[in-house]
Protein backbone atom coordinates (compact mmCIF):
# COMPACT_ATOMS: atom_id res chain seq x y z
CA MET A 1 0.00 0.00 0.00
CA ASN A 2 1.56 3.34 -1.08
CA GLN A 3 1.59 6.47 1.06
CA THR A 4 -1.45 8.04 -0.66
CA ASN A 5 -3.55 4.96 0.10
CA LYS A 6 -2.31 4.86 3.69
CA LEU A 7 -3.39 8.42 4.53
CA PRO A 8 -7.12 7.69 5.07
CA HIS A 9 -6.23 4.72 7.28
CA ALA A 10 -3.84 6.88 9.33
CA LYS A 11 -6.51 9.55 9.79
CA TRP A 12 -9.08 7.05 11.01
CA ALA A 13 -6.58 5.33 13.29
CA CYS A 14 -5.85 8.65 15.02
CA LYS A 15 -9.56 9.46 15.18
CA PHE A 16 -10.16 6.13 16.91
CA LEU A 17 -7.54 6.91 19.55
CA PHE A 18 -9.18 10.21 20.43
CA MET A 19 -12.66 8.71 20.34
CA ALA A 20 -11.60 5.76 22.55
CA ASN A 21 -10.24 8.16 25.16
CA GLY A 22 -13.49 10.12 25.29
CA LEU A 23 -15.57 6.93 25.17
CA ALA A 24 -13.86 5.45 28.22
CA TYR A 25 -14.20 8.66 30.23
CA GLY A 26 -17.81 9.25 29.20
CA SER A 27 -18.70 5.67 30.10
CA ILE A 28 -17.16 5.65 33.57
CA VAL A 29 -18.49 9.04 34.70
CA SER A 30 -21.99 8.25 33.44
CA ARG A 31 -22.02 4.99 35.45
CA MET A 32 -21.13 6.75 38.71
CA PRO A 33 -24.61 6.24 40.25
CA ALA A 34 -24.39 2.47 39.61
CA ILE A 35 -20.80 2.31 40.89
CA LYS A 36 -21.83 4.25 44.02
CA ASN A 37 -24.60 1.76 44.72
CA GLN A 38 -22.35 -1.21 44.00
CA THR A 39 -19.62 -0.03 46.40
CA ASP A 40 -22.11 1.30 49.00
CA LEU A 41 -20.10 4.54 49.36
CA ASN A 42 -21.47 7.88 50.48
CA GLU A 43 -20.87 11.08 48.50
CA ALA A 44 -17.79 12.05 50.51
CA GLN A 45 -16.16 8.63 50.08
CA LEU A 46 -16.95 8.60 46.35
CA GLY A 47 -15.47 12.09 46.03
CA GLN A 48 -12.26 10.91 47.72
CA ALA A 49 -12.05 7.94 45.34
CA LEU A 50 -12.57 10.28 42.39
CA LEU A 51 -9.47 12.20 43.44
CA GLY A 52 -7.60 9.17 42.15
CA LEU A 53 -8.50 10.17 38.59
CA GLY A 54 -6.86 13.58 38.97
CA LEU A 55 -3.90 12.27 40.94
CA GLY A 56 -3.16 9.57 38.39
CA ALA A 57 -3.42 12.03 35.50
CA LEU A 58 -1.09 14.59 37.09
CA ILE A 59 1.53 11.91 37.82
CA SER A 60 1.29 10.59 34.26
CA PHE A 61 2.12 13.76 32.31
CA PRO A 62 5.81 14.25 33.21
CA VAL A 63 6.43 10.48 33.26
CA ALA A 64 4.69 9.92 29.92
CA GLY A 65 6.93 12.38 28.10
CA VAL A 66 10.07 10.52 29.17
CA ILE A 67 8.68 7.03 28.45
CA LEU A 68 7.31 8.07 25.08
CA ARG A 69 10.76 9.25 23.98
CA SER A 70 12.02 5.70 24.51
CA ILE A 71 9.21 3.60 22.99
CA GLY A 72 7.50 6.00 20.57
CA SER A 73 3.91 7.25 20.39
CA ARG A 74 2.51 4.19 18.58
CA TYR A 75 3.55 1.70 21.27
CA MET A 76 2.64 4.23 23.97
CA ALA A 77 -0.84 4.50 22.45
CA LEU A 78 -1.16 0.69 22.40
CA ILE A 79 -0.06 0.25 26.02
CA THR A 80 -2.08 3.12 27.46
CA THR A 81 -5.28 2.22 25.59
CA CYS A 82 -5.05 -1.33 26.94
CA MET A 83 -4.40 0.03 30.45
CA LEU A 84 -7.39 2.35 30.14
CA LEU A 85 -9.73 -0.46 29.11
CA ILE A 86 -8.40 -2.80 31.82
CA SER A 87 -8.83 -0.15 34.54
CA LEU A 88 -12.41 0.34 33.34
CA LEU A 89 -13.01 -3.37 33.81
CA ILE A 90 -11.45 -3.38 37.31
CA ALA A 91 -13.65 -0.44 38.34
CA GLY A 92 -16.64 -2.50 37.24
CA VAL A 93 -15.98 -5.12 39.96
CA ALA A 94 -15.08 -2.68 42.77
CA ASN A 95 -16.92 -3.29 46.03
CA SER A 96 -15.17 -0.89 48.45
CA TRP A 97 -13.43 2.47 48.62
CA LEU A 98 -9.96 0.93 48.19
CA THR A 99 -10.91 -1.36 45.30
CA LEU A 100 -12.40 1.69 43.54
CA MET A 101 -9.56 4.10 44.33
CA ILE A 102 -6.95 1.79 42.76
CA PRO A 103 -8.60 1.47 39.31
CA PHE A 104 -9.44 5.19 39.38
CA CYS A 105 -5.75 6.01 39.87
CA LEU A 106 -4.83 3.60 37.07
CA PHE A 107 -7.57 5.07 34.87
CA GLY A 108 -6.34 8.63 35.47
CA PHE A 109 -2.71 7.66 34.84
CA SER A 110 -3.43 5.74 31.64
CA MET A 111 -5.82 8.42 30.35
CA GLY A 112 -3.23 11.15 30.94
CA ALA A 113 -0.41 9.17 29.34
CA MET A 114 -2.68 8.22 26.47
CA GLU A 115 -3.47 11.89 25.87
CA VAL A 116 0.24 12.65 25.53
CA ALA A 117 0.59 9.81 22.98
CA MET A 118 -2.54 11.07 21.20
CA GLY A 119 -1.16 14.59 21.04
CA VAL A 120 2.09 13.38 19.47
CA GLN A 121 0.15 11.21 17.02
CA ALA A 122 -1.92 14.25 16.02
CA ILE A 123 1.24 16.32 15.46
CA ASN A 124 2.75 13.50 13.39
CA LEU A 125 -0.46 13.26 11.35
CA GLU A 126 -0.41 17.00 10.63
CA ARG A 127 3.18 16.65 9.45
CA LEU A 128 2.20 13.71 7.29
CA ILE A 129 -0.79 15.30 5.55
CA GLN A 130 0.61 18.88 5.73
CA LYS A 131 -2.79 20.18 6.82
CA PRO A 132 -4.26 21.05 10.23
CA CYS A 133 -6.27 18.23 11.81
CA MET A 134 -5.74 18.72 15.57
CA SER A 135 -9.10 20.42 16.10
CA THR A 136 -11.03 17.65 14.34
CA LEU A 137 -9.29 15.03 16.47
CA PHE A 138 -10.20 16.90 19.66
CA ALA A 139 -13.79 16.91 18.41
CA MET A 140 -13.64 13.12 18.08
CA ALA A 141 -12.73 12.87 21.78
CA SER A 142 -15.85 14.91 22.60
CA VAL A 143 -17.94 12.70 20.32
CA GLY A 144 -16.51 9.65 22.10
CA GLY A 145 -17.59 11.12 25.42
CA MET A 146 -21.14 11.55 24.11
CA ILE A 147 -21.16 7.98 22.79
CA GLY A 148 -19.91 6.74 26.18
CA ALA A 149 -22.71 8.53 27.97
CA GLY A 150 -25.16 7.20 25.39
CA SER A 151 -23.95 3.63 25.92
CA THR A 152 -24.95 3.97 29.57
CA PHE A 153 -28.50 4.78 28.47
CA ILE A 154 -28.52 1.68 26.24
CA PHE A 155 -26.91 -0.65 28.80
CA SER A 156 -28.37 0.90 31.95
CA ASP A 157 -30.02 -2.40 32.91
CA LEU A 158 -26.66 -4.18 32.89
CA GLU A 159 -24.25 -4.26 35.81
CA PRO A 160 -21.20 -2.00 35.27
CA ILE A 161 -18.89 -5.02 34.81
CA LYS A 162 -20.99 -6.36 31.92
CA HIS A 163 -21.28 -2.93 30.32
CA PHE A 164 -17.53 -2.30 30.63
CA SER A 165 -16.73 -5.80 29.32
CA ILE A 166 -18.62 -5.03 26.11
CA LEU A 167 -16.69 -1.76 25.74
CA MET A 168 -13.36 -3.46 26.46
CA VAL A 169 -13.80 -6.21 23.87
CA SER A 170 -15.00 -3.72 21.26
CA GLY A 171 -12.14 -1.35 22.06
CA LEU A 172 -9.46 -4.05 21.83
CA ILE A 173 -10.76 -5.23 18.45
CA LEU A 174 -10.73 -1.70 17.03
CA LEU A 175 -7.31 -1.06 18.55
CA GLY A 176 -5.90 -4.15 16.84
CA ILE A 177 -7.31 -2.98 13.50
CA SER A 178 -6.03 0.60 13.93
CA LEU A 179 -2.55 -0.02 15.39
CA PRO A 180 -0.73 -0.81 12.10
CA TYR A 181 -1.93 2.50 10.64
CA LEU A 182 -0.88 4.83 13.45
CA VAL A 183 1.72 7.37 12.30
CA PRO A 184 5.38 6.55 13.03
CA ASP A 185 7.44 9.09 14.93
CA PRO A 186 10.13 10.93 12.97
CA GLU A 187 13.67 9.67 13.45
CA LYS A 188 15.61 11.42 16.20
CA VAL A 189 18.87 13.14 15.49
CA GLU A 190 21.82 12.27 17.73
CA ALA A 191 21.49 15.44 19.81
CA GLU A 192 17.92 14.54 20.63
CA GLU A 193 18.91 11.07 21.77
CA GLU A 194 20.99 12.40 24.65
CA ASN A 195 19.75 13.18 28.13
CA HIS A 196 16.61 11.07 28.26
CA GLY A 197 15.94 12.10 31.85
CA PHE A 198 13.80 14.92 33.19
CA LYS A 199 14.71 18.44 32.10
CA MET A 200 13.07 21.83 32.33
CA PRO A 201 11.11 22.81 29.22
CA PRO A 202 12.05 26.05 27.42
CA LYS A 203 10.46 29.34 28.47
CA ALA A 204 8.29 29.51 25.35
CA LEU A 205 6.35 26.46 26.55
CA PHE A 206 5.39 28.18 29.79
CA GLY A 207 3.56 30.90 27.89
CA ILE A 208 1.72 28.34 25.78
CA GLY A 209 1.00 26.33 28.94
CA ILE A 210 -0.51 29.40 30.64
CA LEU A 211 -2.83 29.94 27.66
CA ALA A 212 -3.81 26.25 27.74
CA LEU A 213 -4.47 26.60 31.47
CA CYS A 214 -6.73 29.63 30.83
CA ALA A 215 -8.79 27.68 28.29
CA MET A 216 -9.02 24.46 30.27
CA VAL A 217 -9.80 26.08 33.63
CA SER A 218 -12.61 27.92 31.86
CA GLU A 219 -13.92 24.66 30.38
CA GLY A 220 -13.79 22.92 33.77
CA ALA A 221 -15.46 25.82 35.57
CA ILE A 222 -18.37 25.88 33.13
CA ALA A 223 -18.75 22.10 33.36
CA ASP A 224 -18.76 22.14 37.18
CA TRP A 225 -20.55 25.40 37.97
CA GLY A 226 -22.56 26.39 34.89
CA ALA A 227 -25.77 24.57 35.81
CA LEU A 228 -25.62 25.83 39.41
CA LEU A 229 -25.16 29.40 38.20
CA LEU A 230 -28.29 29.12 36.05
CA SER A 231 -30.38 27.66 38.86
CA SER A 232 -29.14 29.74 41.79
CA GLU A 233 -28.42 33.10 40.13
CA LYS A 234 -30.72 33.13 37.09
CA GLY A 235 -33.75 31.33 38.50
CA ALA A 236 -33.72 28.47 35.99
CA SER A 237 -35.32 25.12 36.76
CA GLU A 238 -33.09 22.06 37.10
CA ALA A 239 -34.06 20.86 33.61
CA VAL A 240 -33.36 24.25 32.02
CA ALA A 241 -30.10 24.63 33.96
CA ALA A 242 -28.80 21.42 32.38
CA LEU A 243 -29.13 23.06 28.96
CA GLY A 244 -26.27 25.46 29.72
CA TYR A 245 -23.52 22.86 29.60
CA ALA A 246 -25.32 20.97 26.82
CA ALA A 247 -25.25 24.12 24.66
CA PHE A 248 -21.61 24.77 25.58
CA SER A 249 -20.55 21.20 24.68
CA ALA A 250 -22.56 20.95 21.46
CA VAL A 251 -21.24 24.22 20.05
CA MET A 252 -17.70 23.36 21.15
CA ILE A 253 -17.85 20.12 19.15
CA PHE A 254 -19.26 22.04 16.18
CA GLY A 255 -16.44 24.60 16.42
CA ARG A 256 -13.77 21.89 16.61
CA LEU A 257 -15.15 20.05 13.59
CA PHE A 258 -14.68 23.20 11.50
CA GLY A 259 -11.67 24.64 13.35
CA ASP A 260 -9.04 23.12 11.09
CA ARG A 261 -10.53 24.90 8.07
CA PHE A 262 -10.03 28.23 9.83
CA ARG A 263 -6.48 27.26 10.86
CA GLU A 264 -5.65 26.77 7.18
CA LYS A 265 -6.71 30.35 6.38
CA ILE A 266 -5.82 32.30 9.55
CA SER A 267 -2.63 32.32 11.63
CA ASP A 268 -2.89 30.68 15.03
CA VAL A 269 -2.20 33.97 16.85
CA SER A 270 -4.97 35.79 14.97
CA LEU A 271 -7.36 32.89 15.42
CA VAL A 272 -6.74 32.77 19.18
CA ARG A 273 -7.44 36.52 19.38
CA VAL A 274 -10.73 36.11 17.51
CA LEU A 275 -11.76 33.09 19.57
CA ALA A 276 -10.80 34.73 22.86
CA SER A 277 -12.86 37.80 21.92
CA ILE A 278 -15.87 35.55 21.23
CA ALA A 279 -15.38 33.70 24.53
CA THR A 280 -15.09 37.01 26.43
CA VAL A 281 -18.34 38.32 24.95
CA GLY A 282 -20.10 35.03 25.70
CA MET A 283 -18.90 34.91 29.32
CA ALA A 284 -19.95 38.54 29.86
CA LEU A 285 -23.38 37.59 28.55
CA VAL A 286 -23.55 34.65 30.97
CA LEU A 287 -22.60 36.73 33.99
CA PHE A 288 -24.39 40.02 33.40
CA CYS A 289 -27.70 39.07 31.79
CA GLU A 290 -30.70 38.16 33.95
CA SER A 291 -32.51 35.84 31.56
CA PRO A 292 -31.71 32.10 31.73
CA ALA A 293 -32.27 31.88 27.96
CA MET A 294 -29.71 34.60 27.27
CA ALA A 295 -27.27 32.94 29.68
CA ILE A 296 -27.63 29.64 27.82
CA ILE A 297 -26.89 31.47 24.57
CA GLY A 298 -23.86 32.94 26.33
CA PHE A 299 -22.63 29.46 27.27
CA ALA A 300 -22.96 28.42 23.62
CA VAL A 301 -20.92 31.47 22.55
CA VAL A 302 -18.21 30.61 25.12
CA GLY A 303 -18.13 27.05 23.77
CA LEU A 304 -17.49 28.41 20.28
CA GLY A 305 -14.80 30.77 21.57
CA LEU A 306 -12.89 28.10 23.48
CA SER A 307 -13.41 25.31 20.94
CA VAL A 308 -10.15 25.50 19.01
CA VAL A 309 -7.89 27.10 21.65
CA SER A 310 -6.64 23.86 23.24
CA PRO A 311 -5.91 22.17 19.87
CA ILE A 312 -3.89 25.23 18.84
CA MET A 313 -1.88 25.10 22.09
CA PHE A 314 -1.11 21.38 21.69
CA ASN A 315 0.05 21.99 18.13
CA ALA A 316 2.22 24.93 19.16
CA ALA A 317 3.79 22.99 22.05
CA GLY A 318 4.57 20.01 19.84
CA ASN A 319 6.28 22.13 17.21
CA GLN A 320 8.59 24.24 19.35
CA PRO A 321 12.15 24.47 17.95
CA GLY A 322 14.53 22.19 19.82
CA VAL A 323 11.77 20.46 21.79
CA GLU A 324 10.60 16.92 21.12
CA PRO A 325 6.82 16.72 20.60
CA ALA A 326 6.49 14.31 23.55
CA ILE A 327 8.07 16.80 25.96
CA GLY A 328 6.12 19.74 24.54
CA VAL A 329 2.77 17.98 24.77
CA ALA A 330 3.51 16.59 28.26
CA SER A 331 4.57 20.02 29.53
CA ILE A 332 1.41 21.88 28.54
CA SER A 333 -0.75 18.90 29.54
CA THR A 334 0.62 19.20 33.07
CA LEU A 335 -0.27 22.89 33.25
CA GLY A 336 -3.54 22.68 31.34
CA TYR A 337 -5.05 19.59 32.95
CA GLY A 338 -3.62 20.50 36.33
CA GLY A 339 -5.48 23.79 36.09
CA MET A 340 -8.61 22.04 34.88
CA LEU A 341 -8.55 19.82 37.98
CA ALA A 342 -7.57 22.49 40.52
CA GLY A 343 -9.34 25.53 39.08
CA PRO A 344 -13.02 24.63 39.59
CA PRO A 345 -12.57 23.64 43.29
CA LEU A 346 -10.74 26.93 43.92
CA ILE A 347 -13.58 28.80 42.24
CA GLY A 348 -15.94 26.92 44.54
CA LEU A 349 -14.01 28.11 47.60
CA LEU A 350 -14.14 31.68 46.29
CA ALA A 351 -17.87 31.34 45.59
CA ASN A 352 -18.46 30.32 49.20
CA ASN A 353 -17.24 33.77 50.29
CA THR A 354 -18.28 36.02 47.41
CA GLY A 355 -21.14 34.30 45.58
CA LEU A 356 -20.95 32.15 42.45
CA GLY A 357 -21.57 34.97 39.99
CA THR A 358 -18.69 36.97 41.42
CA ALA A 359 -16.38 33.95 41.59
CA LEU A 360 -16.97 33.17 37.92
CA LEU A 361 -15.56 36.58 37.03
CA VAL A 362 -12.31 34.61 37.20
CA VAL A 363 -13.35 32.82 33.98
CA LEU A 364 -14.08 36.17 32.33
CA GLY A 365 -10.60 37.33 33.37
CA LEU A 366 -9.01 34.18 31.90
CA CYS A 367 -10.77 34.79 28.58
CA VAL A 368 -9.44 38.37 28.57
CA LEU A 369 -5.94 37.06 29.33
CA LEU A 370 -6.21 34.72 26.34
CA LEU A 371 -7.05 37.73 24.20
CA LEU A 372 -4.24 39.92 25.50
CA LYS A 373 -1.50 37.27 25.41
CA ALA A 374 -2.40 35.43 22.18
CA SER A 375 1.05 36.34 20.84
CA TRP A 376 2.56 33.74 23.21
CA VAL A 377 1.54 31.14 20.61
CA CYS A 378 4.32 32.50 18.35
CA GLY A 379 7.52 30.53 17.98
CA ALA A 380 6.24 27.21 16.72
CA THR A 381 7.88 26.00 13.54
CA LYS A 382 5.85 24.99 10.52
CA ASN A 383 5.05 21.28 10.61
CA ALA A 384 8.00 19.46 9.02
CA PRO A 385 6.95 16.95 6.34
CA LEU A 386 6.72 13.32 7.46
CA THR A 387 6.39 10.16 5.38
CA LEU A 388 5.03 6.75 6.27
């Protein structure tokens, strides 16, 4: 099979990776009520077990960058996808706090490491096809999350272990089909093969990481606090309040599906400025309007504004001069996902003292920071051509 014929297979293999990641996460979070009943945990105990997801993810990012440099993104994707599916299965048989905390830690670690491998695969694919595709791949992760949640609706009568077993078998079959078509990593030059230990990333990555943190903290805050803002501050019913995050997510997926077309026509810096301006307007609408309907429209506008920011940051980090893609992606993942995990709880603490509407001014400030510091995306090299 020549390179031209391999390109569609490579695209779909990468799409599967992103979709599998979202599918696993969407499945496990949507089965939380069943897992809670199965383990007989109260809300506080379940919350403590859930910390394992964040802890595992944060540990994985710096470790994944180093491991990936040794074994490559294709084998890293294989190993971490298998770990993710196995941890899902173990969580399905948990019957206590400890037996749930362990698979949650494994799930968080494998999901974080898998996301680093996915990011490098996406960068390799862009180099292969010489066109932007990062945003579309991020959209596939969101689609996978929706499919995972939908599978819970279909298999709600099954015990979690049976549901997760179906997902595991299906995932392993698709992984076996996709693995040969994942994109190979470019050959390392001798200078890159030295010093395989931990080292500080260059200063340029910190700026990109801060922008990723701004976007991902905003996403996490809307996911965690958006519905409560609509119900407590805007007077929306519980059913209407749920529409806020639904509108945000749906428009974000829409924006990501079309984001790569805009990246072909507009520079990343200019696109971030436009998107940050849209997100700022949307967040102002959410916070300062009184109508629940207008606030829901505002959430949709924020979803559009933030939709392509994270894909742009991953691309920029993976194409920094003198930095291996694995290290670049791992570095901003640590900042971005760390902020996504820590930001919403800190906003909750602030809301306890100032009110939720006032606390969420932080998100508005982060959108403004994205707008003002969009130039930090500069410095990434044009994707070098890659062949299969």
